[in-house]
PDB file of C-alpha atoms in Angstrom:
ATOM      1  CA  MET A   1    -190.488  82.218  48.267  1.00 85.00           C
ATOM      2  CA  ALA A   2    -189.312  78.615  48.564  1.00 95.00           C
ATOM      3  CA  LEU A   3    -187.117  77.819  51.560  1.00 98.00           C
ATOM      4  CA  ILE A   4    -186.349  74.111  51.259  1.00 99.00           C
ATOM      5  CA  LEU A   5    -184.550  71.797  53.666  1.00 99.00           C
ATOM      6  CA  CYS A   6    -182.863  68.933  51.779  1.00 99.00           C
ATOM      7  CA  ILE A   7    -182.085  65.600  53.467  1.00 99.00           C
ATOM      8  CA  GLU A   8    -180.003  62.788  51.927  1.00 98.00           C
ATOM      9  CA  THR A   9    -179.316  59.612  53.957  1.00 98.00           C
ATOM     10  CA  SER A  10    -179.423  56.853  51.332  1.00 97.00           C
ATOM     11  CA  THR A  11    -175.774  55.843  51.763  1.00 96.00           C
ATOM     12  CA  THR A  12    -173.076  56.049  54.439  1.00 96.00           C
ATOM     13  CA  GLN A  13    -173.157  59.834  54.094  1.00 97.00           C
ATOM     14  CA  CYS A  14    -175.551  61.897  56.199  1.00 98.00           C
ATOM     15  CA  SER A  15    -176.137  65.139  54.313  1.00 98.00           C
ATOM     16  CA  VAL A  16    -178.363  68.161  54.966  1.00 99.00           C
ATOM     17  CA  ALA A  17    -178.634  71.389  52.944  1.00 99.00           C
ATOM     18  CA  LEU A  18    -180.761  74.519  53.095  1.00 99.00           C
ATOM     19  CA  ALA A  19    -181.707  76.495  50.000  1.00 99.00           C
ATOM     20  CA  ARG A  20    -183.741  79.596  49.232  1.00 98.00           C
ATOM     21  CA  GLU A  21    -185.169  79.842  45.702  1.00 97.00           C
ATOM     22  CA  GLY A  22    -182.610  77.335  44.414  1.00 97.00           C
ATOM     23  CA  GLU A  23    -179.599  79.008  46.028  1.00 98.00           C
ATOM     24  CA  LEU A  24    -177.526  77.145  48.622  1.00 98.00           C
ATOM     25  CA  LEU A  25    -177.550  78.780  52.056  1.00 98.00           C
ATOM     26  CA  GLY A  26    -175.674  76.098  53.946  1.00 99.00           C
ATOM     27  CA  LEU A  27    -174.555  72.465  53.900  1.00 99.00           C
ATOM     28  CA  LYS A  28    -173.647  70.009  56.630  1.00 98.00           C
ATOM     29  CA  GLU A  29    -172.567  66.444  55.900  1.00 98.00           C
ATOM     30  CA  GLU A  30    -170.385  63.662  57.230  1.00 97.00           C
ATOM     31  CA  ASN A  31    -169.561  60.185  55.953  1.00 96.00           C
ATOM     32  CA  SER A  32    -169.160  57.145  58.185  1.00 93.00           C
ATOM     33  CA  SER A  33    -169.159  53.444  57.371  1.00 89.00           C
ATOM     34  CA  GLN A  34    -170.902  52.976  60.733  1.00 88.00           C
ATOM     35  CA  TYR A  35    -174.079  54.667  59.417  1.00 88.00           C
ATOM     36  CA  MET A  36    -174.328  57.385  62.072  1.00 92.00           C
ATOM     37  CA  HIS A  37    -177.528  58.887  60.678  1.00 95.00           C
ATOM     38  CA  SER A  38    -179.602  58.345  63.806  1.00 94.00           C
ATOM     39  CA  GLU A  39    -177.032  60.243  65.890  1.00 95.00           C
ATOM     40  CA  TRP A  40    -176.214  62.946  63.356  1.00 97.00           C
ATOM     41  CA  LEU A  41    -179.322  63.872  61.377  1.00 98.00           C
ATOM     42  CA  HIS A  42    -181.351  65.873  63.899  1.00 98.00           C
ATOM     43  CA  VAL A  43    -178.211  67.601  65.193  1.00 98.00           C
ATOM     44  CA  PHE A  44    -177.193  68.525  61.639  1.00 98.00           C
ATOM     45  CA  ILE A  45    -180.632  69.976  60.886  1.00 98.00           C
ATOM     46  CA  GLU A  46    -180.786  72.068  64.040  1.00 98.00           C
ATOM     47  CA  THR A  47    -177.193  73.284  63.632  1.00 98.00           C
ATOM     48  CA  LEU A  48    -177.683  74.158  59.959  1.00 99.00           C
ATOM     49  CA  LEU A  49    -180.836  76.178  60.567  1.00 98.00           C
ATOM     50  CA  LYS A  50    -179.201  78.000  63.465  1.00 98.00           C
ATOM     51  CA  ASP A  51    -176.075  78.783  61.419  1.00 98.00           C
ATOM     52  CA  CYS A  52    -178.259  80.134  58.588  1.00 98.00           C
ATOM     53  CA  GLY A  53    -180.433  82.174  60.947  1.00 98.00           C
ATOM     54  CA  VAL A  54    -183.574  80.306  59.919  1.00 97.00           C
ATOM     55  CA  SER A  55    -186.338  78.877  62.118  1.00 97.00           C
ATOM     56  CA  PHE A  56    -188.438  75.786  61.425  1.00 97.00           C
ATOM     57  CA  ASP A  57    -191.471  78.054  61.024  1.00 97.00           C
ATOM     58  CA  GLU A  58    -189.873  79.731  58.006  1.00 98.00           C
ATOM     59  CA  LEU A  59    -189.459  76.517  55.990  1.00 98.00           C
ATOM     60  CA  THR A  60    -191.821  75.903  53.092  1.00 98.00           C
ATOM     61  CA  ALA A  61    -190.831  72.348  52.125  1.00 99.00           C
ATOM     62  CA  VAL A  62    -188.609  69.390  52.932  1.00 99.00           C
ATOM     63  CA  ALA A  63    -186.932  67.397  50.147  1.00 99.00           C
ATOM     64  CA  VAL A  64    -185.649  63.899  50.851  1.00 99.00           C
ATOM     65  CA  GLY A  65    -183.650  61.304  48.932  1.00 98.00           C
ATOM     66  CA  MET A  66    -186.210  58.549  48.332  1.00 98.00           C
ATOM     67  CA  GLY A  67    -183.901  55.664  47.402  1.00 97.00           C
ATOM     68  CA  PRO A  68    -182.848  53.137  46.456  1.00 97.00           C
ATOM     69  CA  GLY A  69    -180.117  52.735  49.034  1.00 95.00           C
ATOM     70  CA  SER A  70    -179.511  51.670  52.607  1.00 93.00           C
ATOM     71  CA  TYR A  71    -182.690  50.424  54.280  1.00 93.00           C
ATOM     72  CA  THR A  72    -181.739  51.963  57.616  1.00 94.00           C
ATOM     73  CA  GLY A  73    -180.529  55.227  56.122  1.00 96.00           C
ATOM     74  CA  LEU A  74    -183.646  55.674  53.993  1.00 97.00           C
ATOM     75  CA  ARG A  75    -185.957  54.864  56.894  1.00 96.00           C
ATOM     76  CA  ILE A  76    -184.281  57.463  59.116  1.00 97.00           C
ATOM     77  CA  GLY A  77    -184.199  60.169  56.451  1.00 98.00           C
ATOM     78  CA  VAL A  78    -187.770  59.685  55.261  1.00 98.00           C
ATOM     79  CA  SER A  79    -189.241  59.395  58.759  1.00 98.00           C
ATOM     80  CA  THR A  80    -187.451  62.606  59.776  1.00 98.00           C
ATOM     81  CA  ALA A  81    -188.676  64.443  56.673  1.00 99.00           C
ATOM     82  CA  LYS A  82    -192.251  63.263  57.189  1.00 98.00           C
ATOM     83  CA  GLY A  83    -192.134  64.197  60.864  1.00 98.00           C
ATOM     84  CA  LEU A  84    -191.047  67.732  60.031  1.00 98.00           C
ATOM     85  CA  CYS A  85    -193.742  68.055  57.373  1.00 98.00           C
ATOM     86  CA  PHE A  86    -196.436  66.876  59.772  1.00 98.00           C
ATOM     87  CA  ALA A  87    -195.261  69.110  62.614  1.00 97.00           C
ATOM     88  CA  GLN A  88    -194.778  72.258  60.524  1.00 97.00           C
ATOM     89  CA  ASP A  89    -197.409  71.654  57.812  1.00 97.00           C
ATOM     90  CA  LEU A  90    -194.745  71.624  55.078  1.00 98.00           C
ATOM     91  CA  LYS A  91    -194.727  70.253  51.543  1.00 99.00           C
ATOM     92  CA  LEU A  92    -192.815  66.978  51.020  1.00 99.00           C
ATOM     93  CA  ILE A  93    -190.629  66.550  47.929  1.00 99.00           C
ATOM     94  CA  ALA A  94    -189.117  63.154  47.039  1.00 99.00           C
ATOM     95  CA  LEU A  95    -186.059  62.840  44.797  1.00 99.00           C
ATOM     96  CA  PRO A  96    -184.555  59.625  43.378  1.00 98.00           C
ATOM     97  CA  THR A  97    -181.194  58.942  44.989  1.00 98.00           C
ATOM     98  CA  LEU A  98    -179.560  57.960  41.699  1.00 98.00           C
ATOM     99  CA  ASP A  99    -180.592  61.274  40.114  1.00 98.00           C
ATOM    100  CA  ILE A 100    -179.014  63.109  43.043  1.00 99.00           C
ATOM    101  CA  LEU A 101    -175.830  61.060  42.646  1.00 99.00           C
ATOM    102  CA  ALA A 102    -175.678  61.664  38.882  1.00 98.00           C
ATOM    103  CA  HIS A 103    -175.685  65.429  39.468  1.00 98.00           C
ATOM    104  CA  GLN A 104    -172.258  65.087  41.094  1.00 97.00           C
ATOM    105  CA  VAL A 105    -170.866  64.912  37.540  1.00 97.00           C
ATOM    106  CA  ASN A 106    -171.577  67.749  35.102  1.00 95.00           C
ATOM    107  CA  GLU A 107    -170.314  69.167  31.823  1.00 92.00           C
ATOM    108  CA  VAL A 108    -169.010  65.887  30.417  1.00 95.00           C
ATOM    109  CA  GLU A 109    -169.658  64.097  27.138  1.00 95.00           C
ATOM    110  CA  GLY A 110    -171.178  60.636  27.128  1.00 96.00           C
ATOM    111  CA  VAL A 111    -173.525  58.630  29.316  1.00 98.00           C
ATOM    112  CA  LEU A 112    -173.920  58.981  33.081  1.00 98.00           C
ATOM    113  CA  ILE A 113    -174.489  55.803  35.099  1.00 98.00           C
ATOM    114  CA  PRO A 114    -174.940  56.398  38.840  1.00 99.00           C
ATOM    115  CA  LEU A 115    -174.386  53.214  40.852  1.00 98.00           C
ATOM    116  CA  LEU A 116    -175.075  52.237  44.436  1.00 97.00           C
ATOM    117  CA  ASP A 117    -173.593  49.095  45.915  1.00 93.00           C
ATOM    118  CA  ALA A 118    -176.037  46.294  46.703  1.00 91.00           C
ATOM    119  CA  ARG A 119    -175.310  42.805  47.950  1.00 81.00           C
ATOM    120  CA  ARG A 120    -172.503  40.719  46.437  1.00 85.00           C
ATOM    121  CA  MET A 121    -171.891  41.699  42.787  1.00 89.00           C
ATOM    122  CA  GLU A 122    -175.184  43.540  42.503  1.00 94.00           C
ATOM    123  CA  VAL A 123    -175.726  47.275  42.069  1.00 96.00           C
ATOM    124  CA  TYR A 124    -178.611  49.698  41.792  1.00 96.00           C
ATOM    125  CA  SER A 125    -178.125  51.643  38.574  1.00 97.00           C
ATOM    126  CA  LYS A 126    -179.745  54.091  36.209  1.00 97.00           C
ATOM    127  CA  VAL A 127    -178.659  55.473  32.834  1.00 98.00           C
ATOM    128  CA  LEU A 128    -178.868  59.170  31.904  1.00 98.00           C
ATOM    129  CA  ASP A 129    -177.541  61.318  29.092  1.00 97.00           C
ATOM    130  CA  SER A 130    -175.006  64.090  29.657  1.00 96.00           C
ATOM    131  CA  THR A 131    -177.784  66.574  30.472  1.00 96.00           C
ATOM    132  CA  HIS A 132    -179.276  64.237  33.107  1.00 97.00           C
ATOM    133  CA  ASN A 133    -182.263  63.088  31.073  1.00 97.00           C
ATOM    134  CA  GLU A 134    -183.265  59.500  31.792  1.00 97.00           C
ATOM    135  CA  ILE A 135    -182.317  56.865  29.209  1.00 97.00           C
ATOM    136  CA  ARG A 136    -182.984  53.769  31.313  1.00 97.00           C
ATOM    137  CA  THR A 137    -184.893  53.600  34.562  1.00 96.00           C
ATOM    138  CA  THR A 138    -183.546  52.338  37.892  1.00 96.00           C
ATOM    139  CA  GLU A 139    -182.730  48.635  38.104  1.00 94.00           C
ATOM    140  CA  ALA A 140    -181.023  46.172  40.413  1.00 94.00           C
ATOM    141  CA  GLU A 141    -178.557  44.167  38.359  1.00 93.00           C
ATOM    142  CA  VAL A 142    -175.643  41.784  38.707  1.00 95.00           C
ATOM    143  CA  ILE A 143    -172.480  43.197  37.155  1.00 95.00           C
ATOM    144  CA  SER A 144    -170.921  41.099  34.382  1.00 95.00           C
ATOM    145  CA  SER A 145    -168.625  41.709  31.431  1.00 94.00           C
ATOM    146  CA  ASP A 146    -171.723  42.467  29.334  1.00 94.00           C
ATOM    147  CA  SER A 147    -173.079  45.171  31.643  1.00 95.00           C
ATOM    148  CA  PHE A 148    -173.920  48.426  29.832  1.00 95.00           C
ATOM    149  CA  HIS A 149    -172.632  46.879  26.578  1.00 92.00           C
ATOM    150  CA  ASP A 150    -175.169  48.665  24.360  1.00 91.00           C
ATOM    151  CA  TYR A 151    -174.124  52.059  25.719  1.00 94.00           C
ATOM    152  CA  ARG A 152    -170.381  51.304  25.552  1.00 90.00           C
ATOM    153  CA  LYS A 153    -170.623  50.731  21.810  1.00 86.00           C
ATOM    154  CA  GLU A 154    -171.790  54.289  21.207  1.00 87.00           C
ATOM    155  CA  GLU A 155    -170.702  56.520  24.101  1.00 94.00           C
ATOM    156  CA  HIS A 156    -168.057  57.134  26.729  1.00 97.00           C
ATOM    157  CA  LEU A 157    -169.415  55.981  30.087  1.00 98.00           C
ATOM    158  CA  HIS A 158    -169.175  57.787  33.413  1.00 98.00           C
ATOM    159  CA  LEU A 159    -169.754  55.334  36.263  1.00 98.00           C
ATOM    160  CA  ILE A 160    -170.556  57.344  39.371  1.00 99.00           C
ATOM    161  CA  GLY A 161    -170.775  56.372  43.015  1.00 98.00           C
ATOM    162  CA  PRO A 162    -169.860  53.599  45.448  1.00 95.00           C
ATOM    163  CA  GLY A 163    -171.105  50.875  43.104  1.00 95.00           C
ATOM    164  CA  ALA A 164    -168.527  51.850  40.483  1.00 96.00           C
ATOM    165  CA  GLU A 165    -165.627  50.115  42.216  1.00 92.00           C
ATOM    166  CA  LYS A 166    -166.916  46.580  41.685  1.00 91.00           C
ATOM    167  CA  CYS A 167    -167.659  47.483  38.039  1.00 94.00           C
ATOM    168  CA  GLN A 168    -164.080  48.622  37.469  1.00 91.00           C
ATOM    169  CA  GLU A 169    -162.730  45.175  38.288  1.00 87.00           C
ATOM    170  CA  ILE A 170    -164.917  43.564  35.620  1.00 94.00           C
ATOM    171  CA  LEU A 171    -165.414  46.193  32.908  1.00 95.00           C
ATOM    172  CA  GLY A 172    -161.881  47.604  32.788  1.00 93.00           C
ATOM    173  CA  GLU A 173    -160.820  51.097  31.759  1.00 90.00           C
ATOM    174  CA  ASP A 174    -161.505  51.250  28.013  1.00 92.00           C
ATOM    175  CA  GLY A 175    -164.097  53.932  27.272  1.00 94.00           C
ATOM    176  CA  ILE A 176    -165.098  54.323  30.912  1.00 97.00           C
ATOM    177  CA  SER A 177    -164.398  56.946  33.578  1.00 97.00           C
ATOM    178  CA  TYR A 178    -164.939  55.940  37.200  1.00 98.00           C
ATOM    179  CA  TYR A 179    -165.977  58.101  40.166  1.00 98.00           C
ATOM    180  CA  PRO A 180    -166.210  55.577  43.043  1.00 97.00           C
ATOM    181  CA  ASP A 181    -165.649  58.128  45.810  1.00 97.00           C
ATOM    182  CA  LEU A 182    -168.653  60.316  44.975  1.00 98.00           C
ATOM    183  CA  LEU A 183    -171.727  60.005  47.185  1.00 98.00           C
ATOM    184  CA  PRO A 184    -175.195  61.546  46.893  1.00 98.00           C
ATOM    185  CA  SER A 185    -175.174  64.938  48.611  1.00 98.00           C
ATOM    186  CA  ALA A 186    -177.971  67.256  49.691  1.00 99.00           C
ATOM    187  CA  ALA A 187    -176.149  70.010  47.789  1.00 98.00           C
ATOM    188  CA  GLN A 188    -177.072  68.259  44.525  1.00 98.00           C
ATOM    189  CA  MET A 189    -180.731  68.118  45.561  1.00 99.00           C
ATOM    190  CA  ILE A 190    -181.274  71.861  45.459  1.00 98.00           C
ATOM    191  CA  GLY A 191    -181.979  72.381  41.758  1.00 98.00           C
ATOM    192  CA  LEU A 192    -184.069  69.211  41.540  1.00 98.00           C
ATOM    193  CA  ALA A 193    -186.084  70.164  44.617  1.00 98.00           C
ATOM    194  CA  GLN A 194    -186.695  73.714  43.393  1.00 98.00           C
ATOM    195  CA  ALA A 195    -187.949  72.396  40.042  1.00 98.00           C
ATOM    196  CA  LYS A 196    -190.428  70.074  41.747  1.00 98.00           C
ATOM    197  CA  PHE A 197    -191.531  72.825  44.118  1.00 98.00           C
ATOM    198  CA  SER A 198    -192.186  75.204  41.213  1.00 97.00           C
ATOM    199  CA  ALA A 199    -194.131  72.481  39.386  1.00 98.00           C
ATOM    200  CA  GLY A 200    -196.178  71.651  42.485  1.00 98.00           C
ATOM    201  CA  GLU A 201    -194.978  68.031  42.516  1.00 98.00           C
ATOM    202  CA  PHE A 202    -195.417  67.013  46.149  1.00 99.00           C
ATOM    203  CA  GLU A 203    -195.878  63.708  47.950  1.00 98.00           C
ATOM    204  CA  ASP A 204    -198.714  62.655  50.221  1.00 98.00           C
ATOM    205  CA  VAL A 205    -197.002  62.898  53.597  1.00 98.00           C
ATOM    206  CA  ALA A 206    -199.244  60.289  55.203  1.00 96.00           C
ATOM    207  CA  TYR A 207    -198.647  57.567  52.621  1.00 97.00           C
ATOM    208  CA  PHE A 208    -195.190  58.219  51.201  1.00 98.00           C
ATOM    209  CA  GLU A 209    -192.645  55.407  51.670  1.00 96.00           C
ATOM    210  CA  PRO A 210    -188.992  55.081  50.607  1.00 96.00           C
ATOM    211  CA  TYR A 211    -188.142  53.367  47.314  1.00 94.00           C
ATOM    212  CA  TYR A 212    -186.210  50.352  48.571  1.00 91.00           C
ATOM    213  CA  LEU A 213    -186.319  48.622  45.142  1.00 82.00           C
ATOM    214  CA  LYS A 214    -185.605  45.271  46.817  1.00 68.00           C
ATOM    215  CA  ASP A 215    -187.266  43.872  49.918  1.00 52.00           C
ATOM    216  CA  PHE A 216    -185.268  44.261  53.109  1.00 42.00           C
ATOM    217  CA  VAL A 217    -183.805  40.920  54.167  1.00 43.00           C
ATOM    218  CA  LEU A 218    -183.205  40.370  57.857  1.00 41.00           C
ATOM    219  CA  GLN A 219    -180.202  38.121  58.306  1.00 44.00           C
ATOM    220  CA  LYS A 220    -180.697  35.442  60.947  1.00 45.00           C
ATOM    221  CA  PRO A 221    -177.798  35.066  63.372  1.00 47.00           C
ATOM    222  CA  LYS A 222    -175.713  31.979  62.805  1.00 47.00           C
ATOM    223  CA  ALA A 223    -176.338  29.172  65.253  1.00 50.00           C
ATOM    224  CA  LYS A 224    -173.603  28.698  67.787  1.00 50.00           C
ATOM    225  CA  PRO A 225    -171.731  25.408  67.406  1.00 51.00           C
ATOM    226  CA  LYS A 226    -172.685  22.823  69.965  1.00 52.00           C
ATOM    227  CA  ASN A 227    -170.026  21.724  72.408  1.00 49.00           C
TER     228      ASN A 227
END
């Protein structure tokens, strides 16, 4: 019987869920623009397991949001998931963050486009049909008036996630619904994780790395003006 701990830290939200055979047992999540994952994640996991009456020894797998997303958030989430898998000899399941985000919107007609904010006018995006089947794979793209034009001609668009806000300013309202306040949640990982567990689709714990999509750029501090 699959008892899966789900961890999602790709954005400002730190989210942890526990599920048995695809059924939610408990959820703990908080959102902070200060990216409090390093302070919250281990506390959330321990509290959630205690509240659900489950020990680490009972877990069978850990599922983690693999990215794209925040470099720091992904690093913390993936390293925690891998650490648990090593320590407890658990299976590791990786789920694309944009798929998790897209599952926040269900039972609608049209095309789903989950979006995460990147630098400047850039977003990470993916295109799925209304039943969450992939139409276009994940890309980093600069938003312009022509963005998603081919899909707009045929379908109503549902732009989901924190990257939707910058799109709204450029693409307008015609034929588009916006969900800028939705964030990827561990609660939406449960069905995806159970499907991968049943199919035996696991990652190599030793070699798995987050899907950053773009290389992390360390900003150099500005030089202080000379007196």
